[in-house]
Amino acid sequence: MPVFFVLCTLVVISTLCKGHFQPCRVFPTDLFVEVGSSVWFVCSCDSVRNGKFSWTLNRKSVDEKLSKRINSTHSMLSLTNLIHSNATVECHNPETKQILAGTIVRTYSKPQNISCYLHYENPTDDGVPQLFTCTWEHQTHNSKTINYTVNIESADVFSCISSVKSCTVNVFSHLSLSRNIAVTVKAETASWTSRSDSYEVNPFSILKMNQPVVTTSAFSDHLLVSWNNVLDSFDFSCQVKYNKTFSPTVESSKIINCWSCFNATIEDVESCTFYNISVRCAVTEPTWSDWSPEETVLTKVKQRHAELLSWRKVSELENYKRIVHVMWTLSQQGIPLKCMDTVKFDIQQTAYGENTAEGNSTACLSSPCDIEVDEHAHQIHLRAVQDENVIVQDSIYVPAVSESLPRVTDIQTSSDKGVILVSWTAPKEPVRSYMIDWTHNGNQYEWAESKNTNATLLDLQDRKQYNITVTPLLLDGRTGRSTQALQICSGFGAPGRITVSDVEPYDTSAFVSWDTKPEDVCSDAVVKYTVFYRNQSTKTLQNVTVDGEKLYVSLKDLTPATQYSVYVEGAAESGQTRSEESFFTTKRFDPRLLTRAIVCGIIILILLLSFGLFCVIMWKKVKEKPVPDPAVSSVAEWLLQSNQKGNYHFQQFFVPFESYCDKIHIQEFLNVLGEKPVALTETQHLPFHEDSTSLLSSESCSVNPYRCQTTTDTLVPRKAIQCKHESNQQHERFSPKSVYVSLHLFEQTGLLESGKDNFE
């Protein structure tokens, strides 16, 4: 109503001044109102004479029912429950849709949700708290600085000034715990002022205790949490919060409540597990103290849940001694425990069948532990001790060197996705179970017991080669002989590193070769290679695939005098790997053409030389005719018969391809000599060369009488004339023959001499 009267007054003044022209305007201007308030606006415009106006709020039309005509030049708008932080109000000429005038209205809110509490200045203080702190909420929509004043009324009235939404004041001499405390908050700027509703509270309901000081003790089956005495004169309640420090899953914290207590027992904890523990207390529940700093504690081994699994690896006998590598795990429900520092281990070794009290004892802090034994059978007793009490124990058997014991056979292994499957054939003797141990480096061993003749090895390191051993456990507590399987990889990795080793470019092709070097023994074998090559000019990518056993390929249909890039990708079942990119440039012409031309020229030259040599040899053979060789000749004895004619047993000489005229008649030859024919019992003839018929010097005749012979051309046979015609006919077919007769080795040398005389 006061705003309405103000607006009416303004309208009257505007009317009285009607004689003076006034521009259009909306008032009040730059208005600040509290959120949810109602507000009136007046639009005055002398250019409008019919009293018709329209209104908009943030450029949206306002219902005409909310506006009212005052006169022909004035209109009033009424807005209720204004919640906009910033609102633009404008009046328009409804006929021309022209904006006549406007203004901006801003809202503010009052502080609310006040919360206060009493607390101590120092963590060790007690009694009546010294500090009083209040916080509140306040929605602000502008950047103007807001000053807050907190008015506190208790035994005295006092205040706290702040520029933020919290304020702390020392009330040690102003506060009475027997009276309620009343609080109001005032927010103030240069443009507006707002006050909160009054907040009244009981001092004990807002008393905030100091953080408890907590200590925790671990026992074999529980945890004991204790804290200091916070308030002797007040009743209070406390909460103990605990949760696992390391947990594979997100678990909510567990809470233990107690009243006026100073300790609590936590029993539902696991062995060898880290827990975070914190405590808070309050006089009344709404005002809890801050949680104490988290304390981390490791629980001890629960005797009723502890399990000890031991095993051993025995070395070969050397100098009558063997080293036994004793290993063990302490577990709870099959889960290994990690609190080895809270447990001590003791190893006793005795000869098999003897009392444990008679054996040697060795103290070990952790697994593994090495002890020394001889070649005889021994029993190894392992005990876990906590707080001087034996919580669990186990024993293992070490067989004698010469002891005959059963063993498993036919161990088969296979791996798939990091899991190794092991199977074997049981021995003929009955067994209780089997112990399987495996290692990838010979130092760290894992082992497990199986009732069946197979086992599955899990949680293996990837791409590692494992040694696996299976040992039968007999019914009488002894162990059989160990059998080791072939090494096997837990998994296979990428094929290894591929390197392009050589590229031989030609004009339209290129020969590419590469090498593959496995990174380790468990690198997978390459199934196929794919060679990618790209034309650097056209950026066209092509590929060719070859079998995994080939390490080369020939790229075809390339462009001459062009740069190419090439890389090789190897694919295996476990993954892929690729080489670095290499570059090469094809030749303008094929360099192999010159090589081929040179090779062909050399071959042709060799053939020509061979043919020429063959021709020379054949020519010499044609030119050189056969000559008798006395070294391979044989002679026969001439038989002298007086006055016997026409009865000659001397066979005629035979020359291949000779005519009738070429034949030599021994009878005629003897007639020339003037001697009677001699019967020839045996003779042989051989072909001989013409070149050997030349006359030799007299020096040669003195050495070898064969060389003193003359040709038969000096002798004129009787039938020479008769065969002349026949000889002329065969002249073209056969060359003339020269025949020599060897007459050196006759027993009757007088025949030769007489023949010579008659011939002369």
PDB file of C-alpha atoms in Angstrom, residues 72-217:
ATOM      1  CA  SER A  72      -4.773   8.647 -20.968  1.00  0.00           C
ATOM      2  CA  THR A  73      -0.966   8.909 -20.462  1.00  0.00           C
ATOM      3  CA  HIS A  74      -0.342   6.598 -17.486  1.00  0.00           C
ATOM      4  CA  SER A  75      -0.585   2.847 -16.894  1.00  0.00           C
ATOM      5  CA  MET A  76       0.275   0.758 -13.796  1.00  0.00           C
ATOM      6  CA  LEU A  77       1.573  -2.875 -13.617  1.00  0.00           C
ATOM      7  CA  SER A  78       1.294  -5.069 -10.500  1.00  0.00           C
ATOM      8  CA  LEU A  79       3.676  -8.083 -10.066  1.00  0.00           C
ATOM      9  CA  THR A  80       3.441 -10.534  -7.163  1.00  0.00           C
ATOM     10  CA  ASN A  81       5.932 -13.129  -5.836  1.00  0.00           C
ATOM     11  CA  LEU A  82       8.847 -11.838  -7.869  1.00  0.00           C
ATOM     12  CA  ILE A  83      11.541 -14.539  -7.934  1.00  0.00           C
ATOM     13  CA  HIS A  84      13.737 -13.381 -10.813  1.00  0.00           C
ATOM     14  CA  SER A  85      17.212 -12.372  -9.768  1.00  0.00           C
ATOM     15  CA  ASN A  86      17.221  -9.730 -12.526  1.00  0.00           C
ATOM     16  CA  ALA A  87      14.036  -8.707 -14.367  1.00  0.00           C
ATOM     17  CA  THR A  88      13.529  -6.191 -17.173  1.00  0.00           C
ATOM     18  CA  VAL A  89      10.108  -4.494 -17.170  1.00  0.00           C
ATOM     19  CA  GLU A  90       9.065  -2.552 -20.314  1.00  0.00           C
ATOM     20  CA  CYS A  91       5.909  -0.773 -21.516  1.00  0.00           C
ATOM     21  CA  HIS A  92       4.942  -0.757 -25.216  1.00  0.00           C
ATOM     22  CA  ASN A  93       2.566   1.026 -27.589  1.00  0.00           C
ATOM     23  CA  PRO A  94       0.199  -1.827 -28.528  1.00  0.00           C
ATOM     24  CA  GLU A  95      -0.567  -0.318 -31.917  1.00  0.00           C
ATOM     25  CA  THR A  96       3.001   0.279 -33.115  1.00  0.00           C
ATOM     26  CA  LYS A  97       4.668  -2.396 -30.867  1.00  0.00           C
ATOM     27  CA  GLN A  98       7.202   0.286 -29.998  1.00  0.00           C
ATOM     28  CA  ILE A  99       9.070   0.127 -26.679  1.00  0.00           C
ATOM     29  CA  LEU A 100       8.204   3.302 -24.825  1.00  0.00           C
ATOM     30  CA  ALA A 101      10.239   2.876 -21.629  1.00  0.00           C
ATOM     31  CA  GLY A 102      11.565   0.300 -19.211  1.00  0.00           C
ATOM     32  CA  THR A 103      13.389  -0.430 -15.972  1.00  0.00           C
ATOM     33  CA  ILE A 104      15.334  -3.204 -14.213  1.00  0.00           C
ATOM     34  CA  VAL A 105      14.361  -4.755 -10.904  1.00  0.00           C
ATOM     35  CA  ARG A 106      16.739  -6.960  -8.857  1.00  0.00           C
ATOM     36  CA  THR A 107      15.926  -9.318  -6.013  1.00  0.00           C
ATOM     37  CA  TYR A 108      17.817 -10.397  -2.912  1.00  0.00           C
ATOM     38  CA  SER A 109      17.250 -13.086  -0.307  1.00  0.00           C
ATOM     39  CA  LYS A 110      17.682 -13.207   3.421  1.00  0.00           C
ATOM     40  CA  PRO A 111      20.148 -15.501   5.223  1.00  0.00           C
ATOM     41  CA  GLN A 112      18.690 -18.863   6.207  1.00  0.00           C
ATOM     42  CA  ASN A 113      19.531 -22.367   7.504  1.00  0.00           C
ATOM     43  CA  ILE A 114      21.601 -21.035  10.374  1.00  0.00           C
ATOM     44  CA  SER A 115      23.673 -23.630  12.232  1.00  0.00           C
ATOM     45  CA  CYS A 116      25.767 -22.887  15.320  1.00  0.00           C
ATOM     46  CA  TYR A 117      27.888 -24.931  17.699  1.00  0.00           C
ATOM     47  CA  LEU A 118      30.065 -24.462  20.748  1.00  0.00           C
ATOM     48  CA  HIS A 119      33.566 -25.873  20.639  1.00  0.00           C
ATOM     49  CA  TYR A 120      36.973 -25.677  22.227  1.00  0.00           C
ATOM     50  CA  GLU A 121      39.885 -23.615  21.167  1.00  0.00           C
ATOM     51  CA  ASN A 122      42.503 -26.317  21.939  1.00  0.00           C
ATOM     52  CA  PRO A 123      42.125 -30.103  21.418  1.00  0.00           C
ATOM     53  CA  THR A 124      43.054 -30.791  25.050  1.00  0.00           C
ATOM     54  CA  ASP A 125      40.601 -28.309  26.633  1.00  0.00           C
ATOM     55  CA  ASP A 126      37.523 -29.417  28.531  1.00  0.00           C
ATOM     56  CA  GLY A 127      34.748 -27.812  30.619  1.00  0.00           C
ATOM     57  CA  VAL A 128      32.772 -24.905  29.119  1.00  0.00           C
ATOM     58  CA  PRO A 129      33.693 -24.298  25.469  1.00  0.00           C
ATOM     59  CA  GLN A 130      35.252 -20.943  24.597  1.00  0.00           C
ATOM     60  CA  LEU A 131      34.277 -20.527  20.938  1.00  0.00           C
ATOM     61  CA  PHE A 132      30.922 -20.033  19.262  1.00  0.00           C
ATOM     62  CA  THR A 133      30.715 -20.588  15.480  1.00  0.00           C
ATOM     63  CA  CYS A 134      27.745 -20.063  13.202  1.00  0.00           C
ATOM     64  CA  THR A 135      27.295 -20.850   9.507  1.00  0.00           C
ATOM     65  CA  TRP A 136      24.381 -20.002   7.182  1.00  0.00           C
ATOM     66  CA  GLU A 137      23.218 -20.062   3.608  1.00  0.00           C
ATOM     67  CA  HIS A 138      22.559 -16.986   1.492  1.00  0.00           C
ATOM     68  CA  GLN A 139      21.747 -16.811  -2.205  1.00  0.00           C
ATOM     69  CA  THR A 140      23.352 -13.826  -3.882  1.00  0.00           C
ATOM     70  CA  HIS A 141      22.876 -12.855  -7.523  1.00  0.00           C
ATOM     71  CA  ASN A 142      25.274  -9.986  -7.897  1.00  0.00           C
ATOM     72  CA  SER A 143      28.917  -9.303  -7.252  1.00  0.00           C
ATOM     73  CA  LYS A 144      28.385  -6.564  -4.722  1.00  0.00           C
ATOM     74  CA  THR A 145      30.175  -6.968  -1.400  1.00  0.00           C
ATOM     75  CA  ILE A 146      27.892  -8.195   1.363  1.00  0.00           C
ATOM     76  CA  ASN A 147      28.638  -7.603   5.024  1.00  0.00           C
ATOM     77  CA  TYR A 148      27.173  -9.954   7.593  1.00  0.00           C
ATOM     78  CA  THR A 149      26.444  -9.192  11.222  1.00  0.00           C
ATOM     79  CA  VAL A 150      25.603 -12.066  13.591  1.00  0.00           C
ATOM     80  CA  ASN A 151      23.678 -10.942  16.639  1.00  0.00           C
ATOM     81  CA  ILE A 152      23.981 -13.375  19.590  1.00  0.00           C
ATOM     82  CA  GLU A 153      21.865 -13.103  22.718  1.00  0.00           C
ATOM     83  CA  SER A 154      22.574 -15.235  25.796  1.00  0.00           C
ATOM     84  CA  ALA A 155      23.737 -13.976  29.181  1.00  0.00           C
ATOM     85  CA  ASP A 156      24.889 -10.938  27.226  1.00  0.00           C
ATOM     86  CA  VAL A 157      24.154  -9.586  23.790  1.00  0.00           C
ATOM     87  CA  PHE A 158      27.101  -9.525  21.449  1.00  0.00           C
ATOM     88  CA  SER A 159      27.752  -9.736  17.744  1.00  0.00           C
ATOM     89  CA  CYS A 160      30.149 -11.100  15.151  1.00  0.00           C
ATOM     90  CA  ILE A 161      30.953  -9.371  11.845  1.00  0.00           C
ATOM     91  CA  SER A 162      32.067 -11.277   8.749  1.00  0.00           C
ATOM     92  CA  SER A 163      32.210 -10.937   4.979  1.00  0.00           C
ATOM     93  CA  VAL A 164      31.762 -14.692   4.434  1.00  0.00           C
ATOM     94  CA  LYS A 165      28.972 -17.054   5.375  1.00  0.00           C
ATOM     95  CA  SER A 166      30.460 -18.111   8.696  1.00  0.00           C
ATOM     96  CA  CYS A 167      31.587 -16.357  11.831  1.00  0.00           C
ATOM     97  CA  THR A 168      33.415 -17.419  15.006  1.00  0.00           C
ATOM     98  CA  VAL A 169      33.490 -15.445  18.248  1.00  0.00           C
ATOM     99  CA  ASN A 170      34.906 -16.086  21.716  1.00  0.00           C
ATOM    100  CA  VAL A 171      31.956 -16.347  24.135  1.00  0.00           C
ATOM    101  CA  PHE A 172      33.797 -17.558  27.229  1.00  0.00           C
ATOM    102  CA  SER A 173      32.602 -14.619  29.411  1.00  0.00           C
ATOM    103  CA  HIS A 174      29.318 -13.960  27.605  1.00  0.00           C
ATOM    104  CA  LEU A 175      27.722 -17.387  27.484  1.00  0.00           C
ATOM    105  CA  SER A 176      25.468 -19.104  29.997  1.00  0.00           C
ATOM    106  CA  LEU A 177      24.857 -22.843  29.555  1.00  0.00           C
ATOM    107  CA  SER A 178      21.602 -22.542  31.475  1.00  0.00           C
ATOM    108  CA  ARG A 179      19.924 -20.259  28.941  1.00  0.00           C
ATOM    109  CA  ASN A 180      19.022 -20.735  25.308  1.00  0.00           C
ATOM    110  CA  ILE A 181      20.994 -18.836  22.714  1.00  0.00           C
ATOM    111  CA  ALA A 182      19.173 -16.637  20.129  1.00  0.00           C
ATOM    112  CA  VAL A 183      20.924 -15.853  16.848  1.00  0.00           C
ATOM    113  CA  THR A 184      19.997 -13.591  13.911  1.00  0.00           C
ATOM    114  CA  VAL A 185      22.079 -12.773  10.822  1.00  0.00           C
ATOM    115  CA  LYS A 186      21.842  -9.445   8.958  1.00  0.00           C
ATOM    116  CA  ALA A 187      23.081  -9.093   5.378  1.00  0.00           C
ATOM    117  CA  GLU A 188      23.746  -5.559   4.181  1.00  0.00           C
ATOM    118  CA  THR A 189      24.921  -3.860   0.970  1.00  0.00           C
ATOM    119  CA  ALA A 190      24.891  -0.262  -0.263  1.00  0.00           C
ATOM    120  CA  SER A 191      21.525  -0.895  -1.972  1.00  0.00           C
ATOM    121  CA  TRP A 192      19.614  -3.170   0.388  1.00  0.00           C
ATOM    122  CA  THR A 193      19.506  -4.775   3.845  1.00  0.00           C
ATOM    123  CA  SER A 194      18.074  -8.172   4.801  1.00  0.00           C
ATOM    124  CA  ARG A 195      17.634 -10.000   8.115  1.00  0.00           C
ATOM    125  CA  SER A 196      17.277 -13.706   8.791  1.00  0.00           C
ATOM    126  CA  ASP A 197      14.673 -15.315  10.963  1.00  0.00           C
ATOM    127  CA  SER A 198      15.687 -15.791  14.590  1.00  0.00           C
ATOM    128  CA  TYR A 199      17.504 -19.067  15.402  1.00  0.00           C
ATOM    129  CA  GLU A 200      17.201 -20.266  19.035  1.00  0.00           C
ATOM    130  CA  VAL A 201      19.054 -23.280  20.432  1.00  0.00           C
ATOM    131  CA  ASN A 202      20.005 -25.009  23.683  1.00  0.00           C
ATOM    132  CA  PRO A 203      23.749 -24.711  24.477  1.00  0.00           C
ATOM    133  CA  PHE A 204      24.139 -28.434  25.280  1.00  0.00           C
ATOM    134  CA  SER A 205      22.585 -29.484  21.984  1.00  0.00           C
ATOM    135  CA  ILE A 206      25.257 -27.571  20.075  1.00  0.00           C
ATOM    136  CA  LEU A 207      28.225 -28.430  22.262  1.00  0.00           C
ATOM    137  CA  LYS A 208      30.872 -30.056  20.077  1.00  0.00           C
ATOM    138  CA  MET A 209      33.392 -32.230  21.886  1.00  0.00           C
ATOM    139  CA  ASN A 210      37.064 -32.432  20.989  1.00  0.00           C
ATOM    140  CA  GLN A 211      38.366 -35.306  18.865  1.00  0.00           C
ATOM    141  CA  PRO A 212      39.062 -38.412  20.951  1.00  0.00           C
ATOM    142  CA  VAL A 213      42.671 -39.581  21.206  1.00  0.00           C
ATOM    143  CA  VAL A 214      42.578 -43.242  20.090  1.00  0.00           C
ATOM    144  CA  THR A 215      44.902 -46.199  20.681  1.00  0.00           C
ATOM    145  CA  THR A 216      44.403 -49.690  19.202  1.00  0.00           C
ATOM    146  CA  SER A 217      45.832 -53.045  20.295  1.00  0.00           C
TER     147      SER A 217
END
